[in-house]
PDB file of C-alpha atoms in Angstrom:
ATOM      1  CA  MET V   1    -143.566  33.259 -75.677  1.00  0.00           C
ATOM      2  CA  SER V   2    -140.800  35.590 -74.044  1.00  0.00           C
ATOM      3  CA  LEU V   3    -140.349  36.355 -70.700  1.00  0.00           C
ATOM      4  CA  SER V   4    -139.617  39.423 -69.315  1.00  0.00           C
ATOM      5  CA  ALA V   5    -136.278  41.550 -67.981  1.00  0.00           C
ATOM      6  CA  LYS V   6    -136.913  41.843 -64.851  1.00  0.00           C
ATOM      7  CA  TYR V   7    -137.827  37.564 -64.265  1.00  0.00           C
ATOM      8  CA  CYS V   8    -135.048  36.536 -66.107  1.00  0.00           C
ATOM      9  CA  SER V   9    -133.000  38.300 -63.845  1.00  0.00           C
ATOM     10  CA  ASP V  10    -134.920  37.793 -61.143  1.00  0.00           C
ATOM     11  CA  ASN V  11    -134.528  33.703 -61.523  1.00  0.00           C
ATOM     12  CA  THR V  12    -131.075  33.833 -62.730  1.00  0.00           C
ATOM     13  CA  GLY V  13    -129.374  35.130 -59.777  1.00  0.00           C
ATOM     14  CA  ASP V  14    -128.191  38.215 -62.169  1.00  0.00           C
ATOM     15  CA  ARG V  15    -129.487  41.149 -59.788  1.00  0.00           C
ATOM     16  CA  GLY V  16    -127.067  43.563 -60.733  1.00  0.00           C
ATOM     17  CA  GLY V  17    -128.733  44.037 -63.962  1.00  0.00           C
ATOM     18  CA  GLY V  18    -125.929  44.233 -66.336  1.00  0.00           C
ATOM     19  CA  GLY V  19    -125.051  40.679 -66.926  1.00  0.00           C
ATOM     20  CA  GLY V  20    -121.793  41.195 -64.792  1.00  0.00           C
ATOM     21  CA  ALA V  21    -121.629  37.033 -63.971  1.00  0.00           C
ATOM     22  CA  LEU V  22    -121.806  36.318 -67.492  1.00  0.00           C
ATOM     23  CA  ALA V  23    -119.584  38.714 -69.031  1.00  0.00           C
ATOM     24  CA  HIS V  24    -116.546  37.264 -66.457  1.00  0.00           C
ATOM     25  CA  GLN V  25    -118.219  33.415 -67.206  1.00  0.00           C
ATOM     26  CA  ARG V  26    -116.794  34.486 -70.851  1.00  0.00           C
ATOM     27  CA  LYS V  27    -113.496  36.046 -69.460  1.00  0.00           C
ATOM     28  CA  MET V  28    -112.815  32.872 -67.687  1.00  0.00           C
ATOM     29  CA  ILE V  29    -113.546  30.772 -70.716  1.00  0.00           C
ATOM     30  CA  ARG V  30    -111.293  33.415 -73.004  1.00  0.00           C
ATOM     31  CA  GLY V  31    -107.769  33.278 -71.019  1.00  0.00           C
ATOM     32  CA  LEU V  32    -108.082  29.380 -70.119  1.00  0.00           C
ATOM     33  CA  LEU V  33    -108.128  28.818 -74.444  1.00  0.00           C
ATOM     34  CA  VAL V  34    -105.927  31.626 -74.662  1.00  0.00           C
ATOM     35  CA  TRP V  35    -104.302  28.861 -72.023  1.00  0.00           C
ATOM     36  CA  ALA V  36    -104.858  25.406 -73.615  1.00  0.00           C
ATOM     37  CA  THR V  37    -103.451  27.661 -76.998  1.00  0.00           C
ATOM     38  CA  LEU V  38    -100.355  28.002 -75.780  1.00  0.00           C
ATOM     39  CA  LEU V  39     -99.447  24.745 -73.807  1.00  0.00           C
ATOM     40  CA  THR V  40    -100.880  23.204 -77.033  1.00  0.00           C
ATOM     41  CA  LEU V  41     -97.864  24.592 -78.914  1.00  0.00           C
ATOM     42  CA  GLY V  42     -95.516  24.446 -76.714  1.00  0.00           C
ATOM     43  CA  LEU V  43     -95.964  20.668 -76.360  1.00  0.00           C
ATOM     44  CA  ALA V  44     -95.789  21.083 -80.461  1.00  0.00           C
ATOM     45  CA  VAL V  45     -92.061  23.044 -80.861  1.00  0.00           C
ATOM     46  CA  SER V  46     -91.072  20.542 -77.445  1.00  0.00           C
ATOM     47  CA  ILE V  47     -91.630  17.344 -79.979  1.00  0.00           C
ATOM     48  CA  THR V  48     -90.632  19.027 -82.685  1.00  0.00           C
ATOM     49  CA  LEU V  49     -87.760  19.994 -81.205  1.00  0.00           C
ATOM     50  CA  HIS V  50     -87.136  16.124 -79.860  1.00  0.00           C
ATOM     51  CA  PHE V  51     -87.077  14.391 -83.473  1.00  0.00           C
ATOM     52  CA  ILE V  52     -84.472  17.229 -85.037  1.00  0.00           C
ATOM     53  CA  GLU V  53     -81.127  15.731 -85.605  1.00  0.00           C
ATOM     54  CA  ARG V  54     -78.850  18.095 -83.950  1.00  0.00           C
ATOM     55  CA  LYS V  55     -74.646  17.176 -84.923  1.00  0.00           C
ATOM     56  CA  PRO V  56     -73.073  17.882 -81.421  1.00  0.00           C
ATOM     57  CA  PRO V  57     -69.694  21.165 -81.908  1.00  0.00           C
ATOM     58  CA  VAL V  58     -67.531  19.948 -83.088  1.00  0.00           C
ATOM     59  CA  PRO V  59     -64.157  20.914 -81.146  1.00  0.00           C
ATOM     60  CA  GLU V  60     -61.927  23.002 -83.001  1.00  0.00           C
ATOM     61  CA  LYS V  61     -58.910  19.763 -82.594  1.00  0.00           C
ATOM     62  CA  LEU V  62     -61.443  17.653 -85.068  1.00  0.00           C
ATOM     63  CA  GLN V  63     -62.291  20.645 -87.250  1.00  0.00           C
ATOM     64  CA  GLN V  64     -58.637  21.579 -88.124  1.00  0.00           C
ATOM     65  CA  ASN V  65     -56.756  17.956 -88.538  1.00  0.00           C
ATOM     66  CA  GLN V  66     -59.195  15.244 -88.832  1.00  0.00           C
ATOM     67  CA  ARG V  67     -61.811  15.105 -90.654  1.00  0.00           C
ATOM     68  CA  ILE V  68     -65.006  14.326 -89.536  1.00  0.00           C
ATOM     69  CA  PRO V  69     -66.632  10.656 -91.404  1.00  0.00           C
ATOM     70  CA  THR V  70     -70.399  11.325 -92.126  1.00  0.00           C
ATOM     71  CA  GLN V  71     -72.175   8.230 -92.656  1.00  0.00           C
ATOM     72  CA  GLN V  72     -70.512   4.892 -90.051  1.00  0.00           C
ATOM     73  CA  PRO V  73     -68.652   2.509 -91.254  1.00  0.00           C
ATOM     74  CA  LYS V  74     -69.878  -0.909 -92.999  1.00  0.00           C
ATOM     75  CA  ASP V  75     -67.875  -3.260 -90.402  1.00  0.00           C
ATOM     76  CA  MET V  76     -69.309  -2.123 -87.447  1.00  0.00           C
ATOM     77  CA  ASP V  77     -70.743  -5.951 -86.993  1.00  0.00           C
ATOM     78  CA  MET V  78     -67.125  -6.454 -85.919  1.00  0.00           C
ATOM     79  CA  ASN V  79     -69.149  -6.338 -82.035  1.00  0.00           C
ATOM     80  CA  LEU V  80     -71.035  -9.350 -82.615  1.00  0.00           C
ATOM     81  CA  ILE V  81     -70.417 -12.864 -83.111  1.00  0.00           C
ATOM     82  CA  THR V  82     -73.146 -15.597 -83.705  1.00  0.00           C
ATOM     83  CA  PHE V  83     -73.603 -19.158 -83.935  1.00  0.00           C
ATOM     84  CA  THR V  84     -75.525 -21.334 -84.964  1.00  0.00           C
ATOM     85  CA  PRO V  85     -76.457 -25.884 -83.739  1.00  0.00           C
ATOM     86  CA  ASN V  86     -73.973 -27.945 -85.000  1.00  0.00           C
ATOM     87  CA  TRP V  87     -75.654 -31.247 -84.426  1.00  0.00           C
ATOM     88  CA  GLU V  88     -78.124 -33.225 -86.395  1.00  0.00           C
ATOM     89  CA  GLY V  89     -82.081 -32.764 -84.848  1.00  0.00           C
ATOM     90  CA  ARG V  90     -82.267 -36.246 -84.155  1.00  0.00           C
ATOM     91  CA  ASP V  91     -79.292 -36.795 -82.304  1.00  0.00           C
ATOM     92  CA  MET V  92     -79.466 -36.701 -77.869  1.00  0.00           C
ATOM     93  CA  VAL V  93     -77.644 -33.232 -76.838  1.00  0.00           C
ATOM     94  CA  GLU V  94     -76.718 -32.432 -74.193  1.00  0.00           C
ATOM     95  CA  LYS V  95     -73.525 -30.031 -74.398  1.00  0.00           C
ATOM     96  CA  LEU V  96     -74.306 -27.493 -77.420  1.00  0.00           C
ATOM     97  CA  GLN V  97     -71.844 -27.229 -80.411  1.00  0.00           C
ATOM     98  CA  TRP V  98     -71.552 -24.364 -82.543  1.00  0.00           C
ATOM     99  CA  ASN V  99     -70.877 -22.746 -85.914  1.00  0.00           C
ATOM    100  CA  THR V 100     -69.595 -19.449 -86.224  1.00  0.00           C
ATOM    101  CA  VAL V 101     -71.988 -17.357 -88.585  1.00  0.00           C
ATOM    102  CA  SER V 102     -70.643 -13.821 -88.522  1.00  0.00           C
ATOM    103  CA  PRO V 103     -66.504 -14.463 -87.398  1.00  0.00           C
ATOM    104  CA  SER V 104     -64.985 -12.122 -84.898  1.00  0.00           C
ATOM    105  CA  GLY V 105     -61.688 -11.630 -83.391  1.00  0.00           C
ATOM    106  CA  PHE V 106     -63.334 -11.459 -79.512  1.00  0.00           C
ATOM    107  CA  ILE V 107     -64.623 -15.432 -79.271  1.00  0.00           C
ATOM    108  CA  GLU V 108     -63.942 -18.979 -81.056  1.00  0.00           C
ATOM    109  CA  GLY V 109     -64.673 -22.630 -80.327  1.00  0.00           C
ATOM    110  CA  ASP V 110     -67.281 -24.534 -81.131  1.00  0.00           C
ATOM    111  CA  GLU V 111     -68.527 -26.665 -78.013  1.00  0.00           C
ATOM    112  CA  GLU V 112     -66.670 -24.144 -75.259  1.00  0.00           C
ATOM    113  CA  LEU V 113     -66.145 -21.493 -77.042  1.00  0.00           C
ATOM    114  CA  ARG V 114     -63.163 -18.866 -75.593  1.00  0.00           C
ATOM    115  CA  VAL V 115     -62.974 -15.587 -74.845  1.00  0.00           C
ATOM    116  CA  LYS V 116     -60.351 -14.044 -76.639  1.00  0.00           C
ATOM    117  CA  ASP V 117     -60.830  -9.896 -74.755  1.00  0.00           C
ATOM    118  CA  ASP V 118     -61.081  -8.592 -71.267  1.00  0.00           C
ATOM    119  CA  GLY V 119     -64.150  -7.228 -71.416  1.00  0.00           C
ATOM    120  CA  ARG V 120     -68.062  -6.521 -70.637  1.00  0.00           C
ATOM    121  CA  TYR V 121     -70.340  -8.651 -72.846  1.00  0.00           C
ATOM    122  CA  PHE V 122     -74.379  -9.235 -73.445  1.00  0.00           C
ATOM    123  CA  LEU V 123     -74.941 -12.632 -74.493  1.00  0.00           C
ATOM    124  CA  TYR V 124     -78.159 -13.561 -75.401  1.00  0.00           C
ATOM    125  CA  LEU V 125     -79.515 -17.387 -76.122  1.00  0.00           C
ATOM    126  CA  GLN V 126     -82.661 -18.941 -77.374  1.00  0.00           C
ATOM    127  CA  VAL V 127     -83.420 -23.495 -77.301  1.00  0.00           C
ATOM    128  CA  THR V 128     -86.032 -25.244 -78.558  1.00  0.00           C
ATOM    129  CA  LEU V 129     -86.162 -28.463 -78.338  1.00  0.00           C
ATOM    130  CA  ASN V 130     -87.918 -31.324 -81.235  1.00  0.00           C
ATOM    131  CA  PRO V 131     -91.264 -32.494 -80.715  1.00  0.00           C
ATOM    132  CA  GLN V 132     -91.375 -35.207 -78.901  1.00  0.00           C
ATOM    133  CA  MET V 133     -89.559 -34.721 -76.142  1.00  0.00           C
ATOM    134  CA  ALA V 134     -91.928 -35.220 -73.448  1.00  0.00           C
ATOM    135  CA  GLU V 135     -89.724 -33.956 -69.802  1.00  0.00           C
ATOM    136  CA  ASN V 136     -89.063 -31.271 -68.417  1.00  0.00           C
ATOM    137  CA  TYR V 137     -85.253 -29.697 -69.071  1.00  0.00           C
ATOM    138  CA  THR V 138     -83.174 -27.194 -68.164  1.00  0.00           C
ATOM    139  CA  ILE V 139     -80.802 -24.788 -70.122  1.00  0.00           C
ATOM    140  CA  THR V 140     -77.855 -23.498 -68.734  1.00  0.00           C
ATOM    141  CA  VAL V 141     -75.394 -21.488 -69.751  1.00  0.00           C
ATOM    142  CA  ASN V 142     -71.644 -21.770 -67.232  1.00  0.00           C
ATOM    143  CA  SER V 143     -68.675 -20.038 -66.975  1.00  0.00           C
ATOM    144  CA  SER V 144     -65.227 -21.358 -66.476  1.00  0.00           C
ATOM    145  CA  THR V 145     -64.677 -19.375 -64.094  1.00  0.00           C
ATOM    146  CA  ARG V 146     -68.264 -18.058 -62.115  1.00  0.00           C
ATOM    147  CA  LYS V 147     -70.452 -21.400 -62.795  1.00  0.00           C
ATOM    148  CA  THR V 148     -74.058 -20.927 -63.983  1.00  0.00           C
ATOM    149  CA  ILE V 149     -74.237 -17.472 -65.289  1.00  0.00           C
ATOM    150  CA  LEU V 150     -78.036 -17.725 -67.330  1.00  0.00           C
ATOM    151  CA  GLU V 151     -80.358 -20.760 -67.018  1.00  0.00           C
ATOM    152  CA  GLY V 152     -84.164 -21.404 -68.561  1.00  0.00           C
ATOM    153  CA  LEU V 153     -86.099 -24.065 -68.105  1.00  0.00           C
ATOM    154  CA  ILE V 154     -88.532 -26.327 -70.631  1.00  0.00           C
ATOM    155  CA  ASN V 155     -91.141 -28.319 -70.493  1.00  0.00           C
ATOM    156  CA  LYS V 156     -93.409 -29.833 -72.102  1.00  0.00           C
ATOM    157  CA  PRO V 157     -96.471 -27.128 -73.778  1.00  0.00           C
ATOM    158  CA  LYS V 158     -92.889 -24.777 -74.432  1.00  0.00           C
ATOM    159  CA  LEU V 159     -91.278 -27.014 -75.815  1.00  0.00           C
ATOM    160  CA  SER V 160     -88.711 -23.482 -75.655  1.00  0.00           C
ATOM    161  CA  THR V 161     -86.761 -21.284 -73.566  1.00  0.00           C
ATOM    162  CA  GLY V 162     -87.550 -17.904 -74.900  1.00  0.00           C
ATOM    163  CA  PHE V 163     -84.848 -15.180 -75.380  1.00  0.00           C
ATOM    164  CA  MET V 164     -82.542 -15.034 -72.538  1.00  0.00           C
ATOM    165  CA  GLY V 165     -79.786 -12.251 -72.512  1.00  0.00           C
ATOM    166  CA  VAL V 166     -77.305 -11.478 -69.787  1.00  0.00           C
ATOM    167  CA  GLY V 167     -75.043  -8.899 -69.663  1.00  0.00           C
ATOM    168  CA  ILE V 168     -71.667  -9.868 -68.350  1.00  0.00           C
ATOM    169  CA  SER V 169     -68.133  -8.873 -67.588  1.00  0.00           C
ATOM    170  CA  MET V 170     -65.616 -11.812 -68.661  1.00  0.00           C
ATOM    171  CA  ASN V 171     -62.126 -12.222 -68.347  1.00  0.00           C
ATOM    172  CA  ARG V 172     -59.033 -13.610 -71.637  1.00  0.00           C
ATOM    173  CA  GLY V 173     -58.953 -17.251 -71.300  1.00  0.00           C
ATOM    174  CA  GLU V 174     -62.998 -17.490 -69.764  1.00  0.00           C
ATOM    175  CA  THR V 175     -64.827 -20.349 -71.555  1.00  0.00           C
ATOM    176  CA  LEU V 176     -68.308 -20.565 -71.961  1.00  0.00           C
ATOM    177  CA  THR V 177     -70.400 -23.713 -72.501  1.00  0.00           C
ATOM    178  CA  VAL V 178     -74.295 -25.086 -72.847  1.00  0.00           C
ATOM    179  CA  ILE V 179     -75.127 -28.132 -71.362  1.00  0.00           C
ATOM    180  CA  CYS V 180     -78.786 -29.157 -72.066  1.00  0.00           C
ATOM    181  CA  LYS V 181     -80.030 -30.959 -69.294  1.00  0.00           C
ATOM    182  CA  PRO V 182     -81.132 -34.356 -69.192  1.00  0.00           C
ATOM    183  CA  LYS V 183     -79.888 -34.880 -72.834  1.00  0.00           C
ATOM    184  CA  ALA V 184     -82.973 -34.245 -75.800  1.00  0.00           C
ATOM    185  CA  LYS V 185     -82.858 -33.986 -79.350  1.00  0.00           C
ATOM    186  CA  ILE V 186     -83.284 -30.638 -79.699  1.00  0.00           C
ATOM    187  CA  SER V 187     -84.336 -28.230 -82.796  1.00  0.00           C
ATOM    188  CA  ASP V 188     -81.085 -27.203 -85.420  1.00  0.00           C
ATOM    189  CA  THR V 189     -82.558 -24.170 -87.199  1.00  0.00           C
ATOM    190  CA  PRO V 190     -81.217 -21.315 -86.715  1.00  0.00           C
ATOM    191  CA  ILE V 191     -84.519 -19.558 -85.920  1.00  0.00           C
ATOM    192  CA  GLU V 192     -85.295 -21.893 -83.282  1.00  0.00           C
ATOM    193  CA  THR V 193     -82.158 -22.244 -82.029  1.00  0.00           C
ATOM    194  CA  TYR V 194     -78.946 -20.010 -81.404  1.00  0.00           C
ATOM    195  CA  LEU V 195     -76.496 -17.921 -79.540  1.00  0.00           C
ATOM    196  CA  GLY V 196     -74.871 -14.348 -80.171  1.00  0.00           C
ATOM    197  CA  VAL V 197     -72.310 -12.740 -78.373  1.00  0.00           C
ATOM    198  CA  ILE V 198     -72.017  -9.066 -78.074  1.00  0.00           C
ATOM    199  CA  LYS V 199     -68.725  -6.840 -77.097  1.00  0.00           C
ATOM    200  CA  LEU V 200     -69.939  -3.840 -75.717  1.00  0.00           C
ATOM    201  CA  HIS V 201     -66.933  -2.236 -74.029  1.00  0.00           C
TER     202      HIS V 201
END
């Protein structure tokens, strides 16, 4: 059954007889589609430019007088020093001792770690107890010049401080010690208990 043009125009509100409202809607939809397409293209170009590696311009003096290395030197890890436990897992430990894994020139020692250079450092630590430990424990990193700089708590359910870290300025001659109170049997596996220092500046 078909409806007459008169019925459609009377009941759809199009009293102009030429479909003006419908034509206007179509123009608006086309305009919105064009606008959405332009926005999408702009976003795609922006993301693409963000991920393209742009090399900074080289000053003329450097271009003439120096060769700029294209690769970073292999000894970039000279600003990182890591330590592993230096005790038997069966021992009751209060002051933790460390073996140096990646030696560097800015910190040395085993029980007291002595800073050799002034600067800004990032210190990170994790301590994990052996499963038979049942009390609550406090792990602190103490500095010879400002007392506690990092503190973590261990209780029976978790047995670990988790990853802890702090950025700090330290002076030449300053010493760091890691203390567990009360004494505990601490895991001596380097994936559960470790210490590291990164020299930032």
